[in-house]
């Protein structure tokens, strides 16, 4: 059963009553709690309620739920907002052309504000537990402090990912610290990495305690993996106010950070506390079934109650009807974003990840509450990782689906280990980790060729790195992690331009896509709902017979170039727009302390 984030009564809620909004929303100095902090943070049950309160801003209307998760990370070389060509503030968030006045974001309760609200809640908890809770490794208070440190790091990591440099706040707000300028993200990275190092000594491994039996609570495997991820980001390329570069801070050098990431990822692997699910489809079925048991592939999930969260609402295979046999979430749910059209054809045809990730159909109008699959056109695909039809719970809310966000999974640990081992020790050291990922992706009959021979042929550091860039693509399309990875590899514009060319070739059925069929053939399977499709695979050009109907498999209309060019706005250099601007409402409310960089 999914954990519901509830503050332990109004008394705990009052602890945070003065820190609901970011300081730029004219926050007053914190009021005295109606219950003394000494009692709250010396009593495990009350302290746990306060820690759960740190998570509340995740689900606020314009926070992660409805603004950050639906928009951040789209328009990479594998994913896009399906209406990118339609001008407007929604598309601007994805096509690297957001303005400070963006109407989707320029509100005081936006994700930017809610993240700082979460940070303030964490700061109150961290200070209180340190002062009154006697936190130590192996104790309940130690676990709670470790979780508070980690949740603060999550909020800050996402702030940096979306906005670059932001104010550093690691103590509860006072009247003296009400308005702060931005700090260098290098300072933030070092603090967060240190905090996660401390947290990793305090929290338990998955299933080591009753508290860590669910991935909705922080565990040691996640903390170490997340620390490894942050180390790679901190040492990677990114847009600073003076240009795209790596950090100049020697503490954030590639040598230092890669060594840390390799150490942390190897410790997670060696712990045996997490593992890949046996099949890729099984992983995503388990996710959609809302199985939050720890110890599998999911390391930590951003927890939503049944009536909050929009992961399927936004990203699922599209359902046209307001209700059908799989959902009653409202009309036209899912399908807001999807894989770029060529991604399906870049997979090896026998890679089991392909058909899970890339879906060429939607569910049409419902007759007697039953909807059938209908083919899209070549330029519109959906993420098959998110499916109402794989849920056990029938969603009846018309605004939210309640499915968690899987924030990090074990496959990323293996690929971090491979990338850092390749950099520090060479391709031979990286090979076992890459093989483990690919072994799950291919049937045993073809593993000698697709796993062993493929990986063994990667004998140079460059060849291994390039293979890992591709493997990340095949593993994580639809999880919106690609943008940050491309940025840290200094490949953002390069890969986006390659993607534009690939889409142009696919639309014309030329170049590397010359053997993609121009006609699809389809019929319904025995359930009279699911499509049996012939012609999706390269070279499937022979009419399978009268039992099948046919449809052109072409780019829609005559505006292929318009849609392709909307991957990023014409005239914009994505490398100079790696971050969103700070929204105008926060600039106006900052007492002159906040400004936008990067030419905004």
Coordinates of C-alpha atoms in Angstrom, one line a residue, residues 282-495:
X282 CA 8.3 -6.5 -15.4
X283 CA 10.0 -3.4 -13.9
X284 CA 7.4 -1.1 -15.5
X285 CA 4.5 -3.3 -14.7
X286 CA 5.6 -3.3 -11.1
X287 CA 5.9 0.5 -11.2
X288 CA 2.4 1.0 -12.6
X289 CA 1.0 -1.5 -10.2
X290 CA 2.3 0.8 -7.5
X291 CA 4.4 -1.8 -5.8
X292 CA 6.6 0.3 -3.5
X293 CA 8.5 -2.6 -1.8
X294 CA 12.2 -1.8 -1.3
X295 CA 15.0 -4.1 -2.4
X296 CA 14.3 -4.2 -6.1
X297 CA 15.2 -1.8 -8.9
X298 CA 13.4 1.3 -7.7
X299 CA 15.7 3.1 -5.1
X300 CA 13.4 6.0 -4.1
X301 CA 10.1 7.3 -5.3
X302 CA 8.6 10.8 -5.0
X303 CA 5.5 9.8 -3.1
X304 CA 2.0 10.9 -4.2
X305 CA -1.2 10.0 -2.5
X306 CA -3.9 8.4 -4.7
X307 CA -5.5 11.8 -5.4
X308 CA -2.3 13.7 -6.2
X309 CA 0.4 13.4 -8.9
X310 CA 0.2 13.4 -12.7
X311 CA 2.7 10.9 -14.0
X312 CA 0.2 8.9 -16.1
X313 CA -2.1 11.9 -16.5
X314 CA 0.7 13.5 -18.4
X315 CA 3.0 10.8 -19.8
X316 CA 0.9 7.6 -20.3
X317 CA -0.2 6.1 -23.5
X318 CA -3.0 8.4 -24.5
X319 CA -6.6 7.5 -23.6
X320 CA -9.1 9.6 -25.7
X321 CA -12.3 8.8 -23.7
X322 CA -13.1 10.4 -20.4
X323 CA -13.5 6.8 -19.0
X324 CA -12.9 3.4 -20.4
X325 CA -12.1 -0.1 -19.2
X326 CA -8.7 1.1 -17.9
X327 CA -9.3 4.5 -16.4
X328 CA -11.8 7.3 -15.5
X329 CA -9.1 10.0 -15.3
X330 CA -10.8 12.3 -17.8
X331 CA -10.7 12.8 -21.6
X332 CA -7.4 12.9 -23.5
X333 CA -5.2 11.8 -20.6
X334 CA -1.6 10.9 -21.3
X335 CA 0.2 11.5 -24.5
X336 CA 1.4 15.0 -23.7
X337 CA 5.0 13.9 -24.5
X338 CA 6.6 10.9 -26.1
X339 CA 9.7 9.5 -27.7
X340 CA 11.1 11.2 -30.8
X341 CA 9.8 9.3 -33.8
X342 CA 13.1 7.7 -34.8
X343 CA 13.9 6.3 -31.3
X344 CA 11.9 3.1 -32.0
X345 CA 14.1 2.5 -35.1
X346 CA 17.4 3.1 -33.3
X347 CA 16.8 0.2 -30.9
X348 CA 18.1 -3.2 -31.9
X349 CA 14.9 -5.0 -33.2
X350 CA 15.3 -7.7 -30.5
X351 CA 16.0 -5.3 -27.6
X352 CA 13.1 -6.0 -25.2
X353 CA 13.2 -2.4 -24.0
X354 CA 12.0 -1.1 -27.4
X355 CA 8.3 -2.1 -27.3
X356 CA 8.0 -1.2 -23.6
X357 CA 9.3 2.3 -24.2
X358 CA 7.9 3.3 -27.6
X359 CA 4.1 2.9 -28.3
X360 CA 2.6 3.9 -31.8
X361 CA -1.0 3.8 -30.8
X362 CA -3.6 5.4 -28.5
X363 CA -6.9 4.3 -27.1
X364 CA -9.8 5.7 -29.0
X365 CA -13.4 6.6 -28.2
X366 CA -15.1 4.2 -25.7
X367 CA -18.2 2.2 -26.8
X368 CA -20.0 0.7 -23.7
X369 CA -17.0 1.9 -21.8
X370 CA -14.6 -0.2 -23.9
X371 CA -11.9 1.6 -25.9
X372 CA -9.7 0.0 -28.6
X373 CA -6.2 0.8 -29.7
X374 CA -5.9 3.1 -32.7
X375 CA -2.7 3.7 -34.7
X376 CA -1.0 7.1 -34.6
X377 CA 1.0 8.6 -37.5
X378 CA 4.7 8.3 -37.8
X379 CA 5.5 11.6 -36.0
X380 CA 3.5 10.9 -32.8
X381 CA 4.6 8.2 -30.3
X382 CA 3.8 7.7 -26.6
X383 CA 5.9 6.5 -23.6
X384 CA 4.9 2.9 -22.9
X385 CA 6.5 2.9 -19.5
X386 CA 3.4 4.6 -18.2
X387 CA 0.2 2.7 -18.8
X388 CA -3.2 2.9 -17.1
X389 CA -3.8 -0.6 -18.5
X390 CA -1.0 -1.9 -16.2
X391 CA -2.5 -0.4 -13.1
X392 CA -4.3 -2.5 -10.4
X393 CA -6.1 0.6 -9.1
X394 CA -8.9 2.1 -11.3
X395 CA -8.2 5.9 -11.3
X396 CA -11.4 7.9 -10.9
X397 CA -10.0 11.4 -10.2
X398 CA -10.2 13.6 -13.2
X399 CA -7.2 15.7 -12.2
X400 CA -4.6 13.3 -10.8
X401 CA -3.6 9.7 -11.0
X402 CA -1.6 9.3 -7.8
X403 CA 1.2 7.3 -9.3
X404 CA 4.6 8.0 -7.9
X405 CA 7.6 9.4 -9.7
X406 CA 10.4 6.8 -9.8
X407 CA 13.3 9.2 -8.9
X408 CA 16.2 6.8 -9.3
X409 CA 16.6 3.1 -10.1
X410 CA 19.4 0.6 -9.9
X411 CA 20.1 0.5 -13.6
X412 CA 21.5 4.0 -13.2
X413 CA 23.9 2.8 -10.5
X414 CA 25.3 0.2 -13.0
X415 CA 25.7 2.8 -15.7
X416 CA 27.3 5.3 -13.3
X417 CA 29.8 2.6 -12.3
X418 CA 30.5 1.8 -15.9
X419 CA 31.0 5.4 -16.9
X420 CA 33.3 6.2 -14.0
X421 CA 35.2 2.9 -14.2
X422 CA 35.8 3.6 -17.9
X423 CA 37.2 7.0 -17.1
X424 CA 39.4 6.0 -14.2
X425 CA 40.3 2.4 -14.9
X426 CA 39.5 1.7 -18.6
X427 CA 36.9 -0.1 -20.7
X428 CA 37.7 -3.5 -19.2
X429 CA 36.6 -2.3 -15.8
X430 CA 33.4 -0.8 -17.2
X431 CA 32.5 -3.9 -19.2
X432 CA 30.8 -6.0 -16.4
X433 CA 28.4 -3.3 -15.5
X434 CA 27.4 -2.6 -19.2
X435 CA 26.9 -6.4 -19.7
X436 CA 24.6 -6.6 -16.8
X437 CA 22.4 -3.9 -18.2
X438 CA 22.3 -5.5 -21.7
X439 CA 21.8 -9.0 -20.4
X440 CA 18.4 -7.9 -19.0
X441 CA 17.6 -6.4 -22.4
X442 CA 18.2 -9.3 -24.7
X443 CA 16.9 -12.9 -24.7
X444 CA 19.4 -15.6 -23.7
X445 CA 19.5 -17.0 -27.2
X446 CA 21.2 -13.8 -28.6
X447 CA 23.2 -12.7 -25.6
X448 CA 26.5 -14.1 -26.9
X449 CA 26.2 -11.6 -29.8
X450 CA 24.3 -8.7 -28.3
X451 CA 25.9 -8.7 -24.9
X452 CA 29.3 -10.5 -24.8
X453 CA 30.6 -9.8 -28.3
X454 CA 29.1 -6.3 -28.4
X455 CA 30.8 -5.2 -25.1
X456 CA 34.0 -7.1 -25.6
X457 CA 34.5 -5.1 -28.9
X458 CA 34.6 -1.8 -26.9
X459 CA 38.3 -1.8 -26.4
X460 CA 39.0 1.9 -26.2
X461 CA 37.8 4.5 -23.6
X462 CA 36.2 6.5 -26.4
X463 CA 34.3 3.6 -27.8
X464 CA 33.0 2.6 -24.4
X465 CA 32.0 6.1 -23.6
X466 CA 30.0 6.4 -26.8
X467 CA 28.4 3.1 -26.2
X468 CA 27.3 4.2 -22.7
X469 CA 25.8 7.4 -24.1
X470 CA 23.7 5.2 -26.4
X471 CA 22.9 2.7 -23.6
X472 CA 21.6 5.5 -21.4
X473 CA 19.3 6.5 -24.3
X474 CA 17.9 3.0 -24.7
X475 CA 17.5 2.5 -20.9
X476 CA 16.0 5.8 -19.8
X477 CA 14.0 7.3 -22.7
X478 CA 10.8 8.6 -21.1
X479 CA 12.2 9.2 -17.7
X480 CA 13.4 12.7 -18.4
X481 CA 16.9 12.2 -17.1
X482 CA 18.5 12.6 -20.5
X483 CA 18.7 16.4 -20.6
X484 CA 21.0 16.7 -17.6
X485 CA 23.2 13.9 -18.9
X486 CA 23.6 15.6 -22.3
X487 CA 24.5 18.8 -20.6
X488 CA 27.1 17.3 -18.3
X489 CA 28.6 15.4 -21.3
X490 CA 28.7 18.7 -23.3
X491 CA 26.5 17.1 -26.0
X492 CA 23.2 19.0 -25.7
X493 CA 23.2 20.9 -29.0
X494 CA 25.2 18.3 -30.8
X495 CA 22.7 15.6 -30.0

